[in-house]
Coordinates of C-alpha atoms in Angstrom, one line a residue:
Chain A
M1186 CA -168.8 47.1 -171.7
T1187 CA -166.2 45.6 -169.9
F1188 CA -162.9 46.2 -171.2
Y1189 CA -160.6 42.9 -171.5
C1190 CA -156.7 43.7 -172.2
I1191 CA -156.9 40.1 -174.0
R1192 CA -160.1 37.4 -175.1
G1193 CA -159.8 34.0 -177.1
E1194 CA -163.1 33.1 -178.5
N1195 CA -163.8 29.7 -179.3
L1196 CA -160.3 28.5 -179.7
S1197 CA -159.6 25.2 -180.6
K1198 CA -156.1 23.3 -180.6
S1199 CA -154.9 20.2 -181.7
Y1200 CA -151.7 18.1 -182.4
R1201 CA -150.6 15.1 -184.5
V1202 CA -149.0 12.5 -182.3
L1203 CA -145.2 11.7 -183.8
G1204 CA -145.5 8.4 -185.7
R1205 CA -148.8 7.7 -185.4
N1206 CA -152.2 8.6 -187.7
N1207 CA -154.1 10.4 -184.9
Q1208 CA -155.0 13.6 -183.9
K1209 CA -154.7 14.9 -180.0
Q1210 CA -157.3 17.3 -179.3
L1211 CA -156.0 19.9 -176.7
Y1212 CA -159.2 21.9 -176.5
R1213 CA -162.4 23.0 -178.1
D1214 CA -164.3 26.1 -178.3
L1215 CA -162.7 27.0 -175.1
S1216 CA -163.4 31.3 -174.0
L1217 CA -160.9 33.3 -172.0
A1218 CA -161.2 37.1 -171.3
I1219 CA -158.9 38.9 -168.6
R1220 CA -159.3 42.2 -167.3
P1221 CA -156.3 44.7 -166.9
G1222 CA -155.1 44.2 -163.5
E1223 CA -157.0 40.9 -163.0
L1224 CA -154.7 37.9 -162.2
V1225 CA -156.1 34.7 -163.6
G1226 CA -155.1 31.1 -162.5
L1227 CA -154.4 28.3 -165.3
F1228 CA -154.1 25.0 -164.0
G1229 CA -154.0 21.6 -165.5
Q1230 CA -151.5 18.7 -165.4
S1231 CA -148.3 18.7 -167.4
G1232 CA -149.0 18.3 -171.2
C1233 CA -152.4 19.3 -171.0
G1234 CA -151.8 22.3 -173.2
K1235 CA -151.4 25.3 -170.8
S1236 CA -148.2 26.7 -172.3
T1237 CA -149.8 26.4 -175.9
L1238 CA -152.7 28.2 -174.6
G1239 CA -150.4 31.0 -173.0
D1240 CA -148.6 30.7 -176.8
I1241 CA -151.8 31.3 -178.6
L1242 CA -153.0 34.4 -176.8
L1243 CA -149.9 35.6 -177.4
G1244 CA -149.9 35.3 -180.7
L1245 CA -146.8 32.9 -180.9
K1246 CA -148.8 29.7 -182.0
K1247 CA -152.1 29.7 -184.3
P1248 CA -155.2 28.1 -183.3
D1249 CA -156.9 25.6 -185.3
R1250 CA -160.1 27.7 -185.1
G1251 CA -161.0 31.1 -183.2
D1252 CA -160.1 34.3 -182.6
V1253 CA -157.9 36.2 -180.0
F1254 CA -158.5 40.0 -179.3
W1255 CA -156.0 41.9 -177.9
N1256 CA -157.3 45.7 -176.8
E1257 CA -160.7 44.3 -178.8
I1258 CA -158.5 43.8 -181.8
N1259 CA -158.7 40.2 -184.1
I1260 CA -155.1 39.5 -184.4
S1261 CA -155.9 36.9 -187.3
Q1262 CA -157.4 39.6 -189.0
A1263 CA -155.3 42.4 -188.2
G1264 CA -152.1 43.7 -190.7
Q1265 CA -148.3 42.9 -189.7
K1266 CA -148.1 46.6 -188.7
K1267 CA -150.7 46.5 -186.3
R1268 CA -149.3 43.6 -184.5
K1269 CA -146.0 44.2 -184.5
E1270 CA -147.3 47.7 -183.1
L1271 CA -149.0 45.8 -180.3
R1272 CA -146.5 42.7 -179.6
H1273 CA -144.1 44.2 -177.5
F1274 CA -147.3 44.9 -174.8
Y1275 CA -148.2 41.2 -174.7
Q1276 CA -145.1 39.7 -172.7
K1277 CA -144.2 36.4 -171.0
I1278 CA -142.1 35.0 -168.6
H1279 CA -140.7 31.2 -168.7
Q1280 CA -140.2 28.6 -166.0
E1281 CA -136.1 28.9 -167.0
P1282 CA -135.3 32.5 -166.7
G1283 CA -132.0 32.1 -167.7
S1284 CA -133.4 31.8 -171.1
S1285 CA -134.4 35.4 -171.6
F1286 CA -130.9 36.6 -171.2
P1287 CA -127.8 36.3 -173.4
P1288 CA -125.0 34.5 -171.2
Q1289 CA -122.1 36.7 -172.5
Q1290 CA -123.8 39.9 -171.6
R1291 CA -124.2 41.7 -168.1
I1292 CA -127.7 41.8 -166.9
E1293 CA -127.9 45.8 -166.9
D1294 CA -126.6 45.8 -170.8
A1295 CA -129.7 43.6 -171.4
L1296 CA -131.6 45.8 -169.6
H1297 CA -130.4 49.1 -171.2
D1298 CA -131.2 47.0 -175.1
I1299 CA -134.7 46.5 -174.2
V1300 CA -135.3 50.4 -173.3
R1301 CA -133.5 51.1 -176.3
L1302 CA -135.2 49.2 -178.2
R1303 CA -138.6 50.8 -177.2
Q1304 CA -137.2 54.2 -176.7
P1305 CA -134.7 54.8 -179.4
D1306 CA -133.8 58.4 -178.8
S1307 CA -133.8 58.1 -175.0
D1308 CA -130.0 58.9 -173.5
H1309 CA -127.9 56.4 -171.6
D1310 CA -128.7 58.5 -167.9
S1311 CA -132.8 58.2 -168.8
C1312 CA -132.1 54.5 -169.7
T1313 CA -130.5 54.0 -165.8
N1314 CA -132.9 55.9 -164.0
K1315 CA -135.7 54.1 -165.7
I1316 CA -134.0 50.6 -165.0
A1317 CA -133.2 51.8 -161.5
S1318 CA -136.4 52.7 -160.2
T1319 CA -138.0 49.2 -162.1
I1320 CA -136.0 46.9 -160.1
Q1321 CA -136.2 48.9 -156.8
E1322 CA -139.8 48.0 -157.0
L1323 CA -138.7 44.6 -157.5
H1324 CA -136.6 44.6 -154.2
L1325 CA -133.5 44.1 -156.6
E1326 CA -130.0 45.5 -155.2
K1327 CA -127.9 47.8 -158.0
E1328 CA -124.9 45.7 -157.3
L1329 CA -126.5 42.7 -159.2
L1330 CA -126.6 44.6 -162.7
N1331 CA -123.1 44.2 -163.0
R1332 CA -123.6 40.2 -162.8
Y1333 CA -123.3 37.9 -165.6
P1334 CA -127.0 35.7 -165.5
D1335 CA -125.3 32.6 -164.5
Q1336 CA -124.0 34.9 -161.7
L1337 CA -127.2 35.0 -159.9
S1338 CA -129.3 32.9 -158.1
G1339 CA -132.8 31.5 -159.3
G1340 CA -134.8 33.9 -157.6
E1341 CA -132.7 36.7 -158.8
I1342 CA -133.1 36.2 -162.3
Q1343 CA -136.7 35.5 -162.2
R1344 CA -137.1 39.2 -160.9
F1345 CA -134.7 40.5 -163.5
A1346 CA -136.9 38.4 -166.2
L1347 CA -139.6 40.2 -164.9
A1348 CA -137.9 43.8 -164.7
R1349 CA -137.1 42.8 -168.5
V1350 CA -140.8 42.4 -169.3
L1351 CA -142.0 45.4 -167.0
L1352 CA -139.5 47.8 -168.9
N1353 CA -142.0 47.0 -172.5
N1354 CA -145.1 48.5 -169.8
P1355 CA -146.8 45.5 -171.0
V1356 CA -150.6 45.2 -170.4
F1357 CA -151.1 41.2 -170.6
L1358 CA -148.3 38.7 -169.3
V1359 CA -148.3 35.0 -169.4
A1360 CA -146.3 33.8 -166.4
D1361 CA -145.7 30.3 -167.2
E1362 CA -144.9 28.2 -164.2
P1363 CA -142.3 30.9 -162.9
T1364 CA -141.8 29.5 -159.9
S1365 CA -141.7 25.9 -160.0
R1366 CA -138.3 25.6 -160.1
L1367 CA -137.7 27.9 -157.0
D1368 CA -137.9 27.2 -153.2
Y1369 CA -141.2 27.7 -151.2
S1370 CA -139.7 31.0 -149.4
V1371 CA -138.5 32.9 -152.9
Q1372 CA -141.6 31.7 -154.7
A1373 CA -143.7 33.8 -151.9
K1374 CA -142.2 36.6 -152.8
I1375 CA -142.1 36.4 -156.6
I1376 CA -145.7 35.4 -156.4
R1377 CA -146.9 38.3 -154.0
L1378 CA -144.7 40.4 -155.9
L1379 CA -146.4 39.9 -159.6
M1380 CA -150.0 40.3 -157.5
Q1381 CA -148.9 43.9 -156.1
I1382 CA -147.5 44.9 -159.7
A1383 CA -150.5 43.5 -161.7
A1384 CA -152.7 45.7 -159.5
K1385 CA -150.6 48.7 -159.9
N1386 CA -149.7 48.6 -163.5
K1387 CA -153.2 47.6 -164.4
M1388 CA -151.2 44.3 -166.2
G1389 CA -153.7 41.5 -167.1
V1390 CA -151.7 38.2 -166.1
L1391 CA -152.2 34.8 -167.1
L1392 CA -150.6 32.6 -164.1
I1393 CA -149.7 29.1 -165.6
S1394 CA -148.7 26.2 -162.6
H1395 CA -149.5 22.8 -161.8
D1396 CA -149.7 23.8 -157.8
H1397 CA -153.7 24.4 -157.6
A1398 CA -152.7 25.6 -153.8
L1399 CA -150.5 28.6 -155.4
L1400 CA -153.4 29.5 -157.8
E1401 CA -155.6 29.9 -155.0
V1402 CA -154.1 31.9 -153.2
A1403 CA -152.6 33.7 -156.1
C1404 CA -155.7 34.3 -158.0
R1405 CA -159.3 35.1 -157.9
R1406 CA -160.3 33.3 -161.0
I1407 CA -158.8 29.6 -161.7
V1408 CA -159.3 28.0 -165.2
I1409 CA -158.9 24.1 -165.1
L1410 CA -157.6 22.7 -168.3
D1411 CA -159.1 19.2 -168.1
Q1412 CA -158.3 17.1 -171.4
K1413 CA -161.7 17.7 -173.5
H1414 CA -163.8 19.5 -170.8
P1415 CA -162.3 22.8 -169.7
E1416 CA -163.9 24.3 -166.5
M1417 CA -164.5 27.9 -165.4
Chain B
M87 CA -134.0 0.5 -131.4
S88 CA -132.3 1.0 -135.0
A89 CA -128.4 1.6 -135.4
T90 CA -127.0 4.8 -136.7
M91 CA -126.1 4.4 -140.5
L92 CA -124.7 8.0 -140.5
R93 CA -123.3 10.5 -138.7
V94 CA -122.1 14.0 -139.3
S95 CA -120.6 15.8 -136.7
K96 CA -118.9 19.7 -136.7
L97 CA -118.8 19.6 -140.7
S98 CA -117.8 22.8 -142.1
I99 CA -117.3 23.1 -145.7
R100 CA -114.4 25.8 -146.8
S101 CA -114.1 27.4 -150.1
V102 CA -110.4 28.0 -150.8
I103 CA -110.8 30.7 -153.7
K104 CA -113.3 32.6 -152.2
R105 CA -112.5 32.7 -148.5
K106 CA -115.8 31.6 -147.5
Q107 CA -117.7 28.9 -145.4
P108 CA -120.9 27.8 -146.9
V109 CA -121.6 25.1 -144.7
R110 CA -120.3 25.7 -140.6
G111 CA -120.4 23.1 -137.7
V112 CA -123.8 20.9 -139.1
S113 CA -124.0 17.9 -137.1
F114 CA -127.1 14.9 -137.5
S115 CA -127.7 11.3 -137.6
V116 CA -129.5 9.0 -139.8
Q117 CA -130.5 5.7 -138.4
K118 CA -130.3 2.5 -140.4
G119 CA -134.1 2.2 -142.7
K120 CA -135.2 5.7 -141.8
A121 CA -135.5 8.4 -143.8
F122 CA -133.6 11.5 -143.0
T123 CA -134.6 15.5 -144.9
L124 CA -132.3 18.4 -144.7
V125 CA -134.4 21.7 -145.8
G126 CA -133.4 25.1 -146.6
E127 CA -133.4 27.2 -149.5
T128 CA -131.3 28.1 -152.3
G129 CA -127.9 28.8 -151.3
S130 CA -128.4 27.3 -147.6
G131 CA -125.7 24.6 -148.2
K132 CA -128.0 21.8 -148.0
T133 CA -126.7 20.3 -151.5
L134 CA -122.9 20.8 -150.1
V135 CA -123.7 18.4 -147.1
A136 CA -125.1 16.0 -149.9
Q137 CA -121.9 16.0 -152.0
A138 CA -119.6 16.2 -149.0
V139 CA -121.5 12.8 -147.9
C140 CA -121.0 11.1 -151.2
G141 CA -117.6 12.9 -151.8
N142 CA -117.8 14.6 -154.7
L143 CA -117.1 17.8 -153.8
S144 CA -115.7 20.7 -156.3
G145 CA -112.0 21.0 -156.1
E146 CA -112.1 24.7 -154.1
L147 CA -113.9 23.2 -151.7
T148 CA -112.5 21.1 -148.4
A149 CA -114.8 19.4 -145.7
D150 CA -113.7 19.8 -142.3
G151 CA -115.2 17.4 -138.9
K152 CA -116.1 14.2 -139.1
I153 CA -118.9 11.8 -141.9
E154 CA -119.1 8.6 -140.1
Y155 CA -120.3 6.0 -142.3
K156 CA -121.2 2.4 -140.1
G157 CA -118.0 3.8 -138.3
V158 CA -115.9 4.6 -140.9
D159 CA -114.5 8.5 -141.4
L160 CA -115.7 9.1 -145.2
V161 CA -113.6 12.5 -145.0
R162 CA -110.6 10.7 -144.5
L163 CA -110.6 7.8 -147.0
S164 CA -108.1 6.9 -149.1
R165 CA -109.5 7.3 -153.2
R166 CA -108.9 3.1 -153.2
E167 CA -111.1 2.7 -149.9
K168 CA -113.7 5.3 -151.7
R169 CA -114.1 3.6 -154.6
R170 CA -114.6 0.4 -152.5
L171 CA -117.6 2.4 -150.7
Y172 CA -119.8 4.9 -153.4
G173 CA -121.3 3.5 -156.2
K174 CA -121.7 0.1 -153.8
E175 CA -123.1 1.0 -150.4
L176 CA -123.6 4.5 -151.3
F177 CA -125.4 5.7 -154.0
L178 CA -126.5 9.5 -155.1
L179 CA -129.7 10.3 -157.3
P180 CA -128.6 14.0 -158.4
Q181 CA -130.4 17.2 -158.5
E182 CA -130.3 17.0 -162.6
P183 CA -130.7 13.3 -164.0
D184 CA -129.1 15.1 -167.2
S185 CA -125.7 15.1 -165.6
A186 CA -125.5 11.5 -164.4
L187 CA -127.0 10.0 -168.1
D188 CA -125.1 9.6 -170.9
P189 CA -126.6 11.9 -174.0
T190 CA -125.4 9.6 -176.9
M191 CA -126.5 6.3 -175.9
R192 CA -130.1 4.6 -175.6
V193 CA -131.3 4.4 -171.9
I194 CA -131.6 0.6 -171.7
S195 CA -127.8 0.1 -172.6
Q196 CA -126.9 2.8 -169.7
V197 CA -128.7 0.7 -167.5
A198 CA -127.9 -2.6 -168.7
E199 CA -124.5 -1.8 -168.7
V200 CA -124.7 -0.9 -164.8
F201 CA -126.3 -4.4 -164.5
R202 CA -123.6 -6.0 -166.2
Y203 CA -120.9 -5.0 -164.1
V204 CA -122.4 -4.4 -160.8
R205 CA -124.2 -7.6 -160.5
G206 CA -122.7 -9.8 -163.6
Y207 CA -125.6 -10.4 -165.4
A208 CA -124.8 -12.3 -168.3
V209 CA -126.5 -10.6 -172.0
K210 CA -128.6 -13.0 -172.9
D211 CA -130.3 -12.8 -169.7
L212 CA -130.3 -8.9 -169.2
H213 CA -134.0 -8.5 -171.1
H214 CA -136.1 -10.5 -169.3
R215 CA -134.5 -9.5 -165.9
L216 CA -135.0 -5.9 -166.6
A217 CA -138.3 -5.6 -168.0
P218 CA -139.9 -6.1 -164.2
I219 CA -137.1 -3.5 -163.1
F220 CA -138.8 -1.1 -165.8
S221 CA -142.7 -2.2 -165.3
D222 CA -142.3 -1.3 -161.7
L223 CA -141.7 2.0 -161.9
D224 CA -143.9 2.4 -165.1
L225 CA -141.9 2.3 -167.9
S226 CA -141.8 0.1 -170.7
L227 CA -138.6 -1.6 -172.0
S228 CA -139.4 -1.8 -175.7
E229 CA -140.5 2.1 -175.4
A230 CA -138.8 4.2 -173.0
G231 CA -135.9 1.6 -173.2
R232 CA -135.2 2.5 -177.0
L233 CA -135.3 6.4 -176.4
Y234 CA -132.4 9.0 -175.6
P235 CA -132.3 10.7 -172.9
C236 CA -133.1 13.9 -174.6
Q237 CA -136.2 12.7 -175.7
L238 CA -137.5 11.9 -171.7
S239 CA -139.3 13.8 -169.4
G240 CA -137.5 14.8 -166.1
G241 CA -139.8 12.6 -164.5
M242 CA -138.6 9.5 -166.7
K243 CA -135.0 10.6 -166.5
Q244 CA -135.5 10.2 -162.8
R245 CA -137.2 6.8 -163.0
I246 CA -134.0 5.1 -165.3
L247 CA -131.7 6.3 -162.5
L248 CA -133.7 4.9 -160.0
A249 CA -133.3 1.9 -162.2
I250 CA -129.6 2.0 -162.4
S251 CA -129.9 2.4 -158.2
L252 CA -131.4 -0.4 -158.1
A253 CA -128.5 -2.3 -159.7
V254 CA -126.2 -1.6 -157.3
P255 CA -126.5 -2.9 -154.0
A256 CA -126.8 0.5 -152.1
G257 CA -127.9 0.5 -148.7
F258 CA -127.8 4.3 -148.4
I259 CA -129.2 6.7 -150.8
V260 CA -128.2 10.2 -151.0
V261 CA -131.5 12.1 -152.9
D262 CA -131.0 15.7 -154.2
E263 CA -134.1 17.3 -154.8
P264 CA -136.5 14.3 -155.8
T265 CA -139.2 16.9 -157.0
K266 CA -137.8 20.0 -158.6
G267 CA -139.8 20.4 -161.6
L268 CA -142.1 18.0 -161.6
D269 CA -146.0 18.3 -161.5
K270 CA -148.2 17.5 -158.8
L271 CA -149.2 14.1 -160.3
S272 CA -145.5 13.1 -161.2
R273 CA -144.2 14.5 -157.7
T274 CA -146.9 12.4 -155.8
S275 CA -145.3 9.1 -157.7
A276 CA -141.7 10.4 -157.0
V277 CA -142.3 10.7 -153.1
H278 CA -144.6 6.8 -153.4
R279 CA -141.2 5.7 -154.8
L280 CA -139.2 6.7 -152.4
S281 CA -141.2 5.4 -149.4
N282 CA -140.8 2.1 -151.7
L283 CA -137.1 2.2 -151.3
L284 CA -137.9 3.1 -147.3
E285 CA -139.7 -0.6 -147.3
K286 CA -136.8 -2.3 -148.6
G287 CA -135.0 -1.6 -145.9
K288 CA -133.1 1.2 -147.7
T289 CA -131.5 4.4 -145.8
L290 CA -132.4 7.7 -147.4
L291 CA -130.8 10.9 -147.0
C292 CA -133.0 13.5 -149.0
I293 CA -132.4 17.2 -149.9
T294 CA -135.4 19.1 -150.5
H295 CA -137.2 22.4 -150.5
D296 CA -140.1 20.5 -150.1
L297 CA -141.6 20.4 -146.7
G298 CA -144.4 17.9 -148.0
V299 CA -141.9 15.5 -148.9
A300 CA -140.6 15.5 -145.3
R301 CA -143.8 15.0 -144.1
E302 CA -144.6 12.2 -146.5
L303 CA -140.8 10.2 -146.0
G304 CA -141.2 10.4 -141.8
G305 CA -138.1 9.7 -140.0
H306 CA -136.1 12.8 -139.0
M307 CA -135.2 16.1 -140.3
A308 CA -133.0 19.2 -139.8
V309 CA -134.1 23.0 -141.6
M310 CA -130.5 24.7 -142.6
Y311 CA -130.2 28.3 -143.5
D312 CA -126.8 30.2 -144.2
G313 CA -124.5 27.1 -143.7
C314 CA -126.1 26.1 -140.3
I315 CA -128.7 23.8 -138.9
V316 CA -131.7 25.9 -137.2
E317 CA -133.6 23.4 -136.2
S318 CA -133.8 19.6 -136.2
G319 CA -135.6 17.0 -134.5
S320 CA -138.5 14.4 -135.9
V321 CA -140.7 15.4 -138.2
N322 CA -143.8 15.5 -136.6
H323 CA -142.3 17.8 -134.0
V324 CA -140.4 20.1 -136.5
L325 CA -143.5 20.7 -138.7
N326 CA -146.1 20.7 -136.3
S327 CA -144.8 22.7 -133.4
P328 CA -141.7 24.9 -135.1
R329 CA -139.7 26.8 -132.9
H330 CA -137.3 28.6 -134.6
P331 CA -139.1 31.8 -136.5
Y332 CA -137.4 30.5 -139.9
T333 CA -138.7 27.0 -139.9
R334 CA -142.2 28.9 -138.7
G335 CA -141.4 31.0 -142.0
L336 CA -140.8 28.4 -144.1
I337 CA -143.6 26.7 -143.3
G338 CA -146.1 29.6 -143.9
A339 CA -144.4 30.2 -147.1
A340 CA -145.9 26.6 -148.5
P341 CA -148.6 27.5 -150.9
E342 CA -151.1 25.3 -148.4
N343 CA -150.2 27.5 -145.8
G344 CA -151.2 31.2 -147.4
M345 CA -147.7 31.5 -149.2
I346 CA -146.6 34.4 -146.8
P347 CA -142.8 35.6 -147.4
I348 CA -140.9 34.9 -144.7
D349 CA -140.0 37.9 -142.9
E350 CA -137.0 40.2 -143.4
E351 CA -136.2 40.6 -140.0
V352 CA -136.0 37.0 -139.4
L353 CA -133.4 36.7 -142.2
A354 CA -131.5 39.3 -141.4
A355 CA -130.5 38.0 -138.2
M356 CA -129.9 34.8 -138.8
K357 CA -127.2 36.3 -141.1
Q358 CA -125.5 38.1 -138.4
P359 CA -122.8 35.3 -137.3
E360 CA -121.4 35.6 -140.7
K361 CA -119.7 38.9 -140.5
K362 CA -118.1 38.4 -137.5

């Protein structure tokens, strides 16, 4: 039996259009499963529910019908405790990476907080080492750690956002348009890094994008969300 | 043979505080009725060039060199002369439409205000004069017009600014990153709208990192890196037979072309002049 790090089964989602009395159906009976280390693309136009599907898989939004399985555990039936235990293995990076960092805190302190949150008994040096090895993997320089989020370029802060996620040792990551606001040259760098890390850390990735060409390069499997007719 | 609308020669921009020169010796010229596209990655200084042309560099930055618009040097223009030119002949479509729209005013009132002051339209005519402009841009005056800027999508905000740009008789429009953050569909229509402006006889200076935009607008282009122009020429020439290794790298980094990151050695070789 194949092991999936995340699995959505027969997911349906609709929302009410404001001011009118009708429901808009995003998808019906959509099933999706991702293996560890696999990069799956999710393609669709704006407003077709790409980000919502990501949020449903991460348990941030509830589907109308259907189930989500984390490591084959049904999270809608699992207790609060079990969910909390698994929660930080399921991570997300955004289109606006700046929003993952508090503006008045240096990047280094923000990353330290994450490490201590996961390992409360770790001392300062081991935190620093762990951060150093992670950012080295992402080709970031140590000096940048002293800066505040608004002193970094778009590509740098997106890589720090990725570092922040990697410090949680995720098994699954939703990358929601991670490079749509970046230049092609920076985009190429970040997507290549993401591909390497996914393969190395055995991390499943759902890469959401409206750029089909990008997904064709990065992913072996692309899910296309067409309104009403999701096509696999 | 078309006349030269804008000629930038040996433009350098200096930062007083940081003692840096983010733009060094940039020269190019824009022909009337044609598009000129400046491409380059973030931090290459392309937006600063646009700001220098539009005369809104931030206080700590000073421009040296010449920016001639129809023979008038914009760098040495008095404030009063500037006011006569900017907004009426030169118009900037900014990168972040939010920074140009008033968040507390309905969209319709903002567009109407510009039409009233610039064109002198009477209040009672405004509705039927604005309706065709809005429908040309796929916006409905009665629905989208009644919203506040925060209720619009990025593409819609840009279209509102485009509507405003139609009010002023600007012949020269500077567009900063017209496709940033837009999805494929709205990107295509944004580029299509820019080509429409060209057909109407406007001249465009377009700042972008998207080589596809340059290809679709045609005309001439220049590639910038680290404050300098590394390659320039006609769009066909630069994109189809690039000579500089950085241009080749940039083309290869586009998702359609395999998304290969630019060789670090190429970048390192180009950074050197700064240290001298």
